[in-house]
Tab-separated table of N, CA and C in Angstrom:
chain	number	residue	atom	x	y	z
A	1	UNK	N	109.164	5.063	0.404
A	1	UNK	CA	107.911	5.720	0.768
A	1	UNK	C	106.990	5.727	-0.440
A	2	UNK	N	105.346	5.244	0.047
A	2	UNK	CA	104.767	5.371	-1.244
A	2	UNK	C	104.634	6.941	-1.511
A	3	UNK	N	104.448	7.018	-2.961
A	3	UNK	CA	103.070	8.536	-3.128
A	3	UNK	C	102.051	8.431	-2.809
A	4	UNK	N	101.564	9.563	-2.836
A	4	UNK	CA	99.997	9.536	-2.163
A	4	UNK	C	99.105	8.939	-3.165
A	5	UNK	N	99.380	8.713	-4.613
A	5	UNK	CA	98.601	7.511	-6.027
A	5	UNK	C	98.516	6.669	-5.313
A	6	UNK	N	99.252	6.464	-4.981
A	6	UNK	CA	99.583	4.278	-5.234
A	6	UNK	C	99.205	4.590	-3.598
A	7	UNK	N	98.632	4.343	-3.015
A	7	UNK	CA	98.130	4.023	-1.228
A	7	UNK	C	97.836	2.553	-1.216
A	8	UNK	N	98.491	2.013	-0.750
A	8	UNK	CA	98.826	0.167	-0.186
A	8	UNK	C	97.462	0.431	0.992
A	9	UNK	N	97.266	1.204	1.517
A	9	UNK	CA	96.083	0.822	2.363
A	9	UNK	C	94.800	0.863	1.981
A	10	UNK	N	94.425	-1.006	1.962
A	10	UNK	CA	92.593	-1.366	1.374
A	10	UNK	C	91.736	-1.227	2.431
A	11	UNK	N	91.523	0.091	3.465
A	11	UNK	CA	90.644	0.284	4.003
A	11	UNK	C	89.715	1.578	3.364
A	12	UNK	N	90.458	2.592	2.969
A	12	UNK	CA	89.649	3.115	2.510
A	12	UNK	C	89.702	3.170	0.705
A	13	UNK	N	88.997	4.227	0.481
A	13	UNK	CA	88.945	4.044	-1.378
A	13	UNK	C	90.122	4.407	-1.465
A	14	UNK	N	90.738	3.436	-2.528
A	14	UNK	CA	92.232	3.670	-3.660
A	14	UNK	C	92.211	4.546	-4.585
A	15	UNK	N	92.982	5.024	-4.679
A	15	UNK	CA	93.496	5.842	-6.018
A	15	UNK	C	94.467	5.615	-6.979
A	16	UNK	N	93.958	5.698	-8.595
A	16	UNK	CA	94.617	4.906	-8.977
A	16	UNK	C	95.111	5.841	-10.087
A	17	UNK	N	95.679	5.389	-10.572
A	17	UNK	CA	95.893	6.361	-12.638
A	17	UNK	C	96.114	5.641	-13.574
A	18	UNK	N	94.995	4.389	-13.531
A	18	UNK	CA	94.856	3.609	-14.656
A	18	UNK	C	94.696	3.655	-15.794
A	19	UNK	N	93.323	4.868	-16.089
A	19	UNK	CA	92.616	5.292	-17.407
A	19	UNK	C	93.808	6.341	-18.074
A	20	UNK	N	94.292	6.891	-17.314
A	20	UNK	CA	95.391	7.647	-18.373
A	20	UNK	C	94.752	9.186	-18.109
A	21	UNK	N	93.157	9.362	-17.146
A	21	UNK	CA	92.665	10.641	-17.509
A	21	UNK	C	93.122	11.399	-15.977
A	22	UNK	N	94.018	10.864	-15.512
A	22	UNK	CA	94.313	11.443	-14.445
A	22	UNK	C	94.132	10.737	-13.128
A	23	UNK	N	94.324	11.319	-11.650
A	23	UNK	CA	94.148	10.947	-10.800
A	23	UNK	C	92.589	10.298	-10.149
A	24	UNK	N	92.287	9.369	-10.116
A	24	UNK	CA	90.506	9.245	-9.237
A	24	UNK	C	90.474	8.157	-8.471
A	25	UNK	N	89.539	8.343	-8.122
A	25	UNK	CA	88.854	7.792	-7.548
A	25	UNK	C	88.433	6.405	-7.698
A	26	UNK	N	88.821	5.021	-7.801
A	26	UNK	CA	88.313	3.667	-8.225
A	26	UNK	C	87.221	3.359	-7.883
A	27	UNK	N	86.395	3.570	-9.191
A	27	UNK	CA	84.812	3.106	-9.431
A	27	UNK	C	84.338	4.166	-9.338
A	28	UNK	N	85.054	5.548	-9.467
A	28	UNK	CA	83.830	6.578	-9.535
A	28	UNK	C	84.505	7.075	-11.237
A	29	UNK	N	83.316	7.913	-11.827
A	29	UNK	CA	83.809	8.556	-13.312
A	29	UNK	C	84.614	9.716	-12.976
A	30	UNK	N	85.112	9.863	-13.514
A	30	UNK	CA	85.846	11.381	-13.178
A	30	UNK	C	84.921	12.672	-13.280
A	31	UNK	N	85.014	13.570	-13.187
A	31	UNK	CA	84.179	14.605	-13.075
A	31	UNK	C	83.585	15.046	-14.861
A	32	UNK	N	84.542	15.012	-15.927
A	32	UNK	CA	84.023	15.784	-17.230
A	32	UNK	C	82.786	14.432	-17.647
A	33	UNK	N	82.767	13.539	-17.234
A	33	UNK	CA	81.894	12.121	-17.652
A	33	UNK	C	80.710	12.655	-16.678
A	34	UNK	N	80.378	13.013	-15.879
A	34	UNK	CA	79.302	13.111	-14.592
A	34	UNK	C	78.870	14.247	-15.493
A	35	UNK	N	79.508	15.537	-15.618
A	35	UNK	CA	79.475	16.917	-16.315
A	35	UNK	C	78.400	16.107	-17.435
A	36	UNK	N	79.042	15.491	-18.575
A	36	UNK	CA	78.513	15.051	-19.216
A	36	UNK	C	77.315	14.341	-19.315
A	37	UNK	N	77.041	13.474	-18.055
A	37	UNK	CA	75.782	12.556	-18.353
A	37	UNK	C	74.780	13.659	-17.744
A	38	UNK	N	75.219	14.995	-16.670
A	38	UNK	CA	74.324	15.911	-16.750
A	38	UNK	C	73.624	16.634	-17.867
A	39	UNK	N	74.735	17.261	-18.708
A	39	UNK	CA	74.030	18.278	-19.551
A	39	UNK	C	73.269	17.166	-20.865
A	40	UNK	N	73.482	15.772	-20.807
A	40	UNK	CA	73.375	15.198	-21.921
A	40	UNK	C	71.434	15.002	-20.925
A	41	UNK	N	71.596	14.585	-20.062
A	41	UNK	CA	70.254	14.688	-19.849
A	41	UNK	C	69.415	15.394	-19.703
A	42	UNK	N	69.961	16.205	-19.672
A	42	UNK	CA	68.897	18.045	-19.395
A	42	UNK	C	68.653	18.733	-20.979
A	43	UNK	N	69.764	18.197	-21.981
A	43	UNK	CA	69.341	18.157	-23.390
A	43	UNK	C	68.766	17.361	-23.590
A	44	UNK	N	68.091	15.863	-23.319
A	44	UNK	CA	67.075	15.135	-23.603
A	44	UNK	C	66.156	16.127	-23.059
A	45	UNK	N	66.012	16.443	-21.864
A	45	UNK	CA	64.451	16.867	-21.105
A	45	UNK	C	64.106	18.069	-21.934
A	46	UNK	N	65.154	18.893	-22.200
A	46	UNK	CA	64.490	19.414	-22.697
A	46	UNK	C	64.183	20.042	-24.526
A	47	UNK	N	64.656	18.767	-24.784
A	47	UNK	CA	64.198	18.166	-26.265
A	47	UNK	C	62.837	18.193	-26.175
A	48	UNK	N	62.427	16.885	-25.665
A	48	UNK	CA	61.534	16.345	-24.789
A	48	UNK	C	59.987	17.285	-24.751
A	49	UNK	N	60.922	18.471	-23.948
A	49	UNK	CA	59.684	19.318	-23.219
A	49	UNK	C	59.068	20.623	-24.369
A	50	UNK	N	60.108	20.280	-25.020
A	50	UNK	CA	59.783	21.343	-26.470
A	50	UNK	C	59.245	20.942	-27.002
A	51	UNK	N	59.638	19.902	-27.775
A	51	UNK	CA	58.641	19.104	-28.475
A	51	UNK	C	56.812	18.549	-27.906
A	52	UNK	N	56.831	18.921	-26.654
A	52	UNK	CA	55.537	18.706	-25.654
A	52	UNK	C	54.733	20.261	-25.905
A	53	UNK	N	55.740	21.675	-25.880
A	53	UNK	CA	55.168	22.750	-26.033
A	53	UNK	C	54.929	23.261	-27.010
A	54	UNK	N	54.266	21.716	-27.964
A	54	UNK	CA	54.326	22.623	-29.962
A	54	UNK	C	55.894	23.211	-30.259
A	55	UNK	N	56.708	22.357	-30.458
A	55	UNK	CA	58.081	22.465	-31.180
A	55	UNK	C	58.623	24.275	-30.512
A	56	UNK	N	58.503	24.305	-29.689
A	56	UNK	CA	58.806	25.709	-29.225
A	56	UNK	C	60.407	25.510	-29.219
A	57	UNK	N	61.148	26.986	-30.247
A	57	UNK	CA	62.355	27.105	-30.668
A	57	UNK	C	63.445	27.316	-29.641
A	58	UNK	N	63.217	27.769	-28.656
A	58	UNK	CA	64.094	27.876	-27.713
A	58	UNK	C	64.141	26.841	-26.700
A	59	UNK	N	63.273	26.057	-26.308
A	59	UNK	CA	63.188	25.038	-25.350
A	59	UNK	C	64.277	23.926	-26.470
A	60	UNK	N	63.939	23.391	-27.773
A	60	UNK	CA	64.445	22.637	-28.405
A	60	UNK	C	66.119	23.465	-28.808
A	61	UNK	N	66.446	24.633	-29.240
A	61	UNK	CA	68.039	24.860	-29.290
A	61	UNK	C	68.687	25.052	-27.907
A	62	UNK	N	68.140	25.004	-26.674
A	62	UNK	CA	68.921	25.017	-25.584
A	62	UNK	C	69.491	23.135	-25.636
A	63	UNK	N	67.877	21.919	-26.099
A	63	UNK	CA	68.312	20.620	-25.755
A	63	UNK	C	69.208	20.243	-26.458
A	64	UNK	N	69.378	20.649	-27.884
A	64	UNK	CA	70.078	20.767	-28.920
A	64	UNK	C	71.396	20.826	-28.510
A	65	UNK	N	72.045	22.077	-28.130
A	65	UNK	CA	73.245	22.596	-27.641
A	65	UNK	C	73.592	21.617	-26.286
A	66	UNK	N	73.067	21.324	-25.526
A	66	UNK	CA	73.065	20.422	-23.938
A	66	UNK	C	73.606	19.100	-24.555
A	67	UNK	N	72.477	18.310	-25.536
A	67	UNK	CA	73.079	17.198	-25.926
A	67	UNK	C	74.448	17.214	-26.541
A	68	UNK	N	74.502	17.789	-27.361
A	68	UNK	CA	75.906	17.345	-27.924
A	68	UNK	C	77.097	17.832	-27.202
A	69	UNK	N	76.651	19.034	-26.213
A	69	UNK	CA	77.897	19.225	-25.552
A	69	UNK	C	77.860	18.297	-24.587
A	70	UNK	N	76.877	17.279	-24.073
A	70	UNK	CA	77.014	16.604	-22.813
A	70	UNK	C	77.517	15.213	-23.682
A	71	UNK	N	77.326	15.059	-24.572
A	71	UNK	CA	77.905	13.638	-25.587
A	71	UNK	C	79.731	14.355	-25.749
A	72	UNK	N	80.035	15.057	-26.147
A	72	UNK	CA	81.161	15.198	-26.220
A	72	UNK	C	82.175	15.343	-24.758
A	73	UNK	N	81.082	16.220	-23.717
A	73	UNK	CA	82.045	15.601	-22.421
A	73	UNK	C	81.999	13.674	-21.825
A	74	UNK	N	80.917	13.354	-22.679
A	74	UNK	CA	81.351	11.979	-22.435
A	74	UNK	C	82.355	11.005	-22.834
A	75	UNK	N	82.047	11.282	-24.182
A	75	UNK	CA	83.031	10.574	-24.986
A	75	UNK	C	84.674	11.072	-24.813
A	76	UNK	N	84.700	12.692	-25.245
A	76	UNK	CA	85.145	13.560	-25.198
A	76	UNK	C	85.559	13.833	-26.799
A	77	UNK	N	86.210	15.378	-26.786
A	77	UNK	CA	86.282	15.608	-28.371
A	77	UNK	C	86.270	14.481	-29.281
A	78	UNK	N	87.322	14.173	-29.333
A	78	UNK	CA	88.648	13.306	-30.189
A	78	UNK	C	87.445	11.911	-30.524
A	79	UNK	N	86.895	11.756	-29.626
A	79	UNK	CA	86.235	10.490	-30.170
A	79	UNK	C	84.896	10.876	-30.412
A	80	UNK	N	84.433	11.753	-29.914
A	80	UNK	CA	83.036	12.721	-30.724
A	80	UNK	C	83.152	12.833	-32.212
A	81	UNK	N	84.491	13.685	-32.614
A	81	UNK	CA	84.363	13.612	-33.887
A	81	UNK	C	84.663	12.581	-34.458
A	82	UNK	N	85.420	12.104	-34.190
A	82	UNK	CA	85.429	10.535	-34.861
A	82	UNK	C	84.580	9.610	-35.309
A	83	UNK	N	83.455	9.895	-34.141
A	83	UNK	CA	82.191	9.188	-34.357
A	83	UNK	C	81.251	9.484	-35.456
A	84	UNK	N	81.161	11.214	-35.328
A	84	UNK	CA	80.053	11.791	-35.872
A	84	UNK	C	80.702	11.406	-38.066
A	85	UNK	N	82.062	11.914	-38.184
A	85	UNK	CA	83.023	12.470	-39.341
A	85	UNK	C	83.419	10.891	-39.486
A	86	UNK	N	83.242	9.991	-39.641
A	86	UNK	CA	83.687	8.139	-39.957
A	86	UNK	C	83.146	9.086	-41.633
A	87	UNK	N	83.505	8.178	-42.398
A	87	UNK	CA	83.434	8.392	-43.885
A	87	UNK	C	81.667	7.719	-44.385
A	88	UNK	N	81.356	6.962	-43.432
A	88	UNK	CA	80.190	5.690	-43.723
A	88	UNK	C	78.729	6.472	-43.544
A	89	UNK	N	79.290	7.881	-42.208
A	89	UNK	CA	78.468	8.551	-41.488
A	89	UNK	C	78.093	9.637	-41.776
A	90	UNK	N	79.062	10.509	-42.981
A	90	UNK	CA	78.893	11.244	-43.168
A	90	UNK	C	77.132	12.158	-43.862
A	91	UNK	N	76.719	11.071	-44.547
A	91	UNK	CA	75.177	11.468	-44.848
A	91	UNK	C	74.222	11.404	-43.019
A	92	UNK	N	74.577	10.883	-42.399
A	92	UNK	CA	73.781	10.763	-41.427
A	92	UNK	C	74.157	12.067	-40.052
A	93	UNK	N	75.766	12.078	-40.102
A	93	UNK	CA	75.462	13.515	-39.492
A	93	UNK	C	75.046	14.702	-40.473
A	94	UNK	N	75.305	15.015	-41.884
A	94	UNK	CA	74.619	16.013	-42.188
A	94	UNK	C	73.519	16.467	-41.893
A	95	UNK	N	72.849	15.063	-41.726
A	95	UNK	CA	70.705	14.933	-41.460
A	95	UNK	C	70.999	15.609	-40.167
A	96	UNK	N	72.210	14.814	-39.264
A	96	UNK	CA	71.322	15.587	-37.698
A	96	UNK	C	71.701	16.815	-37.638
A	97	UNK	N	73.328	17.073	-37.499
A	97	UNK	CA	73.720	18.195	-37.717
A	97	UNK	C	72.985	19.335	-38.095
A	98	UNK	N	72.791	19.243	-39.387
A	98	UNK	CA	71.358	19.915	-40.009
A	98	UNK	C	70.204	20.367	-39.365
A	99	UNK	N	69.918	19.077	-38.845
A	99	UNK	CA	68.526	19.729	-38.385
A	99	UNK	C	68.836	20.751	-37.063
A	100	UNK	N	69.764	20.342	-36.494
A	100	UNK	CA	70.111	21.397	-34.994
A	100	UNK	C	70.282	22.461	-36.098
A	101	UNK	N	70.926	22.691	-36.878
A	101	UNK	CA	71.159	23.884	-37.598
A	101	UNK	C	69.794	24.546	-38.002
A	102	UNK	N	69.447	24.187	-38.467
A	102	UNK	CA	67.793	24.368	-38.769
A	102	UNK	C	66.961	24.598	-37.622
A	103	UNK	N	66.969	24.216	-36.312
A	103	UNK	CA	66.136	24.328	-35.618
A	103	UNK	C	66.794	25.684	-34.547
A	104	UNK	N	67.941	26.001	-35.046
A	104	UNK	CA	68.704	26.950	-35.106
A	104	UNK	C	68.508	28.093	-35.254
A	105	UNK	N	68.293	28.338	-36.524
A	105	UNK	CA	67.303	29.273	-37.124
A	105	UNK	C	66.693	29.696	-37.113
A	106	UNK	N	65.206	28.907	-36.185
A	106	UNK	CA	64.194	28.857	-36.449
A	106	UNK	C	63.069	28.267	-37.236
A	107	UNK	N	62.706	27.350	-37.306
A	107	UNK	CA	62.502	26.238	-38.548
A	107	UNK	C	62.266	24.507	-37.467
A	108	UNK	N	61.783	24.810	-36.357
A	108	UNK	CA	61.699	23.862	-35.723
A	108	UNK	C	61.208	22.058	-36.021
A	109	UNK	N	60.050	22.536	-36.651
A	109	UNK	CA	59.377	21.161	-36.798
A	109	UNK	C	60.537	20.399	-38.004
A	110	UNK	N	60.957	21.081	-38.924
A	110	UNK	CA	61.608	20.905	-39.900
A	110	UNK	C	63.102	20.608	-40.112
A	111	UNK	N	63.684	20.678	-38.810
A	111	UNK	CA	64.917	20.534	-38.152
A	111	UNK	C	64.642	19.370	-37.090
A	112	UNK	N	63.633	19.236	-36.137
A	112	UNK	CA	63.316	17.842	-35.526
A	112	UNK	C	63.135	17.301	-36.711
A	113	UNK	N	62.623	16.792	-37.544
A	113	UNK	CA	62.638	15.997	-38.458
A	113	UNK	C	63.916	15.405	-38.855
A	114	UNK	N	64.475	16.742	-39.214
A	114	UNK	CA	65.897	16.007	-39.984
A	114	UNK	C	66.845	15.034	-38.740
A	115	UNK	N	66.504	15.535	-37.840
A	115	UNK	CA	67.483	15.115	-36.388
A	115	UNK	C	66.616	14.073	-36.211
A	116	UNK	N	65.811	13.372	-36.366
A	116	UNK	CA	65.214	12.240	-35.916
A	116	UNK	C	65.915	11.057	-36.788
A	117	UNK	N	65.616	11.871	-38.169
A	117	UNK	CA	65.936	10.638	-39.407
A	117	UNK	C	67.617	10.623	-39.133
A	118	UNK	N	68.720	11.810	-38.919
A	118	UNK	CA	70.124	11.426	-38.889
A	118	UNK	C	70.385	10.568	-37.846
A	119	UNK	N	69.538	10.908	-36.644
A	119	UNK	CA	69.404	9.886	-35.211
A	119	UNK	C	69.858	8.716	-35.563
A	120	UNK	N	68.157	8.373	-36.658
A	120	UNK	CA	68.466	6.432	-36.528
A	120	UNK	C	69.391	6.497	-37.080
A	121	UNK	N	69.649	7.424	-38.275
A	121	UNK	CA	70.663	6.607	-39.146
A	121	UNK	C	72.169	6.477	-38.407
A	122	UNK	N	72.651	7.176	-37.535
A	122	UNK	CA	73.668	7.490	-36.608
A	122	UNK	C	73.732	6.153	-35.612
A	123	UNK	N	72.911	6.122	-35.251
A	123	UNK	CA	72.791	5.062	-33.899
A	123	UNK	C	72.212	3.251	-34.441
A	124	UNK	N	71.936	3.708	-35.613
A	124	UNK	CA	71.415	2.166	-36.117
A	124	UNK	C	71.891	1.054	-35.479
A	125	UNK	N	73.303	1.058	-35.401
A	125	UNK	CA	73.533	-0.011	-34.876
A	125	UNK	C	73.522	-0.341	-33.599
A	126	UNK	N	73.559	0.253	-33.028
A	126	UNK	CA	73.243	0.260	-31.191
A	126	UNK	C	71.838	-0.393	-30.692
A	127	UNK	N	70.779	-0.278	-32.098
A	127	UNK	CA	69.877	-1.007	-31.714
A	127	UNK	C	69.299	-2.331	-31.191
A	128	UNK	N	69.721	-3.157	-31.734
A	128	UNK	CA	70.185	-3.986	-31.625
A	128	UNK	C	70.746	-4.581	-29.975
A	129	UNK	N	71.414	-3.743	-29.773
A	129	UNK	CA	71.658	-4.101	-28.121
A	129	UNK	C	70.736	-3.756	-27.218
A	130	UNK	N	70.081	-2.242	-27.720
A	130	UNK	CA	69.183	-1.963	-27.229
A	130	UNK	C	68.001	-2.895	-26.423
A	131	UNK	N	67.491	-3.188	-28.262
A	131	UNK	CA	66.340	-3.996	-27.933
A	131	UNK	C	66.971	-5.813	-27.084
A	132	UNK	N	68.014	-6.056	-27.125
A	132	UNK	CA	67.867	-6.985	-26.587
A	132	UNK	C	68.197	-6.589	-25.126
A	133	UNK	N	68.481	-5.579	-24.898
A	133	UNK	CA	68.700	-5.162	-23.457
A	133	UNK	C	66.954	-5.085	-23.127
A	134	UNK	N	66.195	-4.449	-23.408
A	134	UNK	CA	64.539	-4.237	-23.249
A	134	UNK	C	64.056	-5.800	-23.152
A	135	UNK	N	64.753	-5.983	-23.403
A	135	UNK	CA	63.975	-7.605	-23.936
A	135	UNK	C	63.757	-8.379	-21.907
A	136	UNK	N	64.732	-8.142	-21.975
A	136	UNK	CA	65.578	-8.903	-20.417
A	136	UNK	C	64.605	-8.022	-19.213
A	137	UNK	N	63.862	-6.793	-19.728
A	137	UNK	CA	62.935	-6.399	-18.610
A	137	UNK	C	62.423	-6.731	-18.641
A	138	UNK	N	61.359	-7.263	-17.284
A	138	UNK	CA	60.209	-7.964	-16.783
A	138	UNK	C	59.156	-7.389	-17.948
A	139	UNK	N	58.659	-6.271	-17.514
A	139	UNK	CA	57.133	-5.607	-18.081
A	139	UNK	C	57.470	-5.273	-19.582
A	140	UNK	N	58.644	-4.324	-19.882
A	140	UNK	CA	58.802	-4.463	-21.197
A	140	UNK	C	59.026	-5.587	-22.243
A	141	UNK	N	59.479	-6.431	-21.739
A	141	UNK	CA	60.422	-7.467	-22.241
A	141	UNK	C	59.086	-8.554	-22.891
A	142	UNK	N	58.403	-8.605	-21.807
A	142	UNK	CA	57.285	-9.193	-22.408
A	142	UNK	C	56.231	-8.659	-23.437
A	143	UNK	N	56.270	-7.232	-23.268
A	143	UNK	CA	55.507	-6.285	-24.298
A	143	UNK	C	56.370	-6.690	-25.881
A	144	UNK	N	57.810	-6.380	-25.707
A	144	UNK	CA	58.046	-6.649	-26.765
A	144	UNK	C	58.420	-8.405	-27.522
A	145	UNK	N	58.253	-9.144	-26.118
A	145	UNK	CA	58.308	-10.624	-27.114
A	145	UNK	C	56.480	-11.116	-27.667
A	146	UNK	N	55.777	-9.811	-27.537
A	146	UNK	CA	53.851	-10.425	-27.833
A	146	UNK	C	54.736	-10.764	-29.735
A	147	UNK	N	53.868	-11.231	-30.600
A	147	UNK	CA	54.198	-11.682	-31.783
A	147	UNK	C	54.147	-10.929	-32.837
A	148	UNK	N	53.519	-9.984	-33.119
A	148	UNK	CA	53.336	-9.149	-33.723
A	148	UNK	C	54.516	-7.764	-33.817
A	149	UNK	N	54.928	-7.742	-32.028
A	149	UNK	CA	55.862	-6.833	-31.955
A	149	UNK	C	57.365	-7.223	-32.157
A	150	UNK	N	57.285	-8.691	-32.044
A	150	UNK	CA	58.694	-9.248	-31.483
A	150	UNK	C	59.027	-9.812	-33.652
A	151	UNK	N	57.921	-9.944	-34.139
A	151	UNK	CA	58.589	-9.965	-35.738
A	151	UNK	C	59.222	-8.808	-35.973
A	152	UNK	N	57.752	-7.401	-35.422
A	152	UNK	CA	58.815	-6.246	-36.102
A	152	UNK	C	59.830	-5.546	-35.484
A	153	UNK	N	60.573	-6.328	-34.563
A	153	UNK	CA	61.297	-5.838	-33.969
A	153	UNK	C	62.644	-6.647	-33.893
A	154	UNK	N	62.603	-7.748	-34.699
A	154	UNK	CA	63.341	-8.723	-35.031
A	154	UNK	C	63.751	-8.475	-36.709
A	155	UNK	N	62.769	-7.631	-37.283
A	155	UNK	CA	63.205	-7.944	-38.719
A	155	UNK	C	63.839	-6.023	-38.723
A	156	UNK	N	63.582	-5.273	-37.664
A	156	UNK	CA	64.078	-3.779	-37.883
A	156	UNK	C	65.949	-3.888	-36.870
A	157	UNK	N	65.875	-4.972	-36.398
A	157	UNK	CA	67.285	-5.129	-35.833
A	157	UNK	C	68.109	-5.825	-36.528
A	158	UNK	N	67.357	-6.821	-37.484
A	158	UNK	CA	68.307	-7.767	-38.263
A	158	UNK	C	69.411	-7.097	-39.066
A	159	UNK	N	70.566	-7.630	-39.226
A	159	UNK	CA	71.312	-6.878	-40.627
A	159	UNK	C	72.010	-5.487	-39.571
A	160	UNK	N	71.685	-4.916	-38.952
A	160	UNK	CA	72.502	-4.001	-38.228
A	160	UNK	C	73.418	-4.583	-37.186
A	161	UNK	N	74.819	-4.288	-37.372
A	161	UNK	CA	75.894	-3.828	-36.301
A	161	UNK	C	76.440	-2.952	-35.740
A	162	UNK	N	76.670	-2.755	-34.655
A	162	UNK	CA	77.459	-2.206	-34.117
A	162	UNK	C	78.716	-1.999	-34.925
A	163	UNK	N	78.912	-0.712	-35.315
A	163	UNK	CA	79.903	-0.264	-36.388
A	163	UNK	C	80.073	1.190	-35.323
């Protein structure tokens, strides 16, 4: 007799326990990843919307707190810190870190700052895919191959990897 995991019948959705994170659903995320791409976007918006209302301190430490807790239900702990604490990274989370700390406080404009500059320095290498992912859109793609944009956007990706 099977278990109810392993179901031999391909009519409806399978269940599998491939990823190791438990029982699901094949082709759906599990629930702490969904959790995650929620609060990670509702900490963009309302980054976003603070920064729209003159750096207003509470709109920006709610996006503050949203993002990184919605990045860590993505990733999840173990590879959150891993990411942030690498030895290479360490000046670049201080910057962001920091600035949430700072904007923490109270000290808004001065804490977005620091979180902008630890940003790139954090994500540098992702750029790179980025822009060649933008590239491949119709309307953008052409914005960024005009000549002027596509040098400086060729010479600010060069030299970075994915690390």
């Amino acid at each position: 007799m099977c278990s109810p995991w392993h179901s031999q019948d391909t009519a409806g959705p399978s269940i599998s326990q491939d990823s190791g994170r438990g029982p699901e659903l094949r082709g759906q995320e599990p629930p702490a990843v969904e959790i995650g791409m929620g609060l990670t976007g509702f900490g963009v918006f309302f980054l976003f919307f603070g920064m729209i209302l003159f750096f207003d301190k509470a709109l920006l430490a709610i996006g503050n707190i949203l993002f990184v807790a919605g990045l860590a239900f993505v990733i999840g702990l173990e590879r959150t810190f891993r990411f942030f604490f690498q030895k290479h990274k360490l000046k670049a989370t201080s910057f962001f870190l920091g600035g949430v700390f700072v904007v923490l406080i109270g000290w808004p404009i001065i804490g977005v700052v620091l979180e902008i500059y630890g940003f790139f320095l954090l994500f540098r290498g992702f750029f790179p895919v980025v822009v060649g992912f933008i590239r491949r859109i119709p309307v953008l793609g052409s914005i960024l191959n005009l000549p002027f944009i596509s040098a400086y956007m060729d010479k600010v990706t060069e030299g970075n990897t994915m690390v």
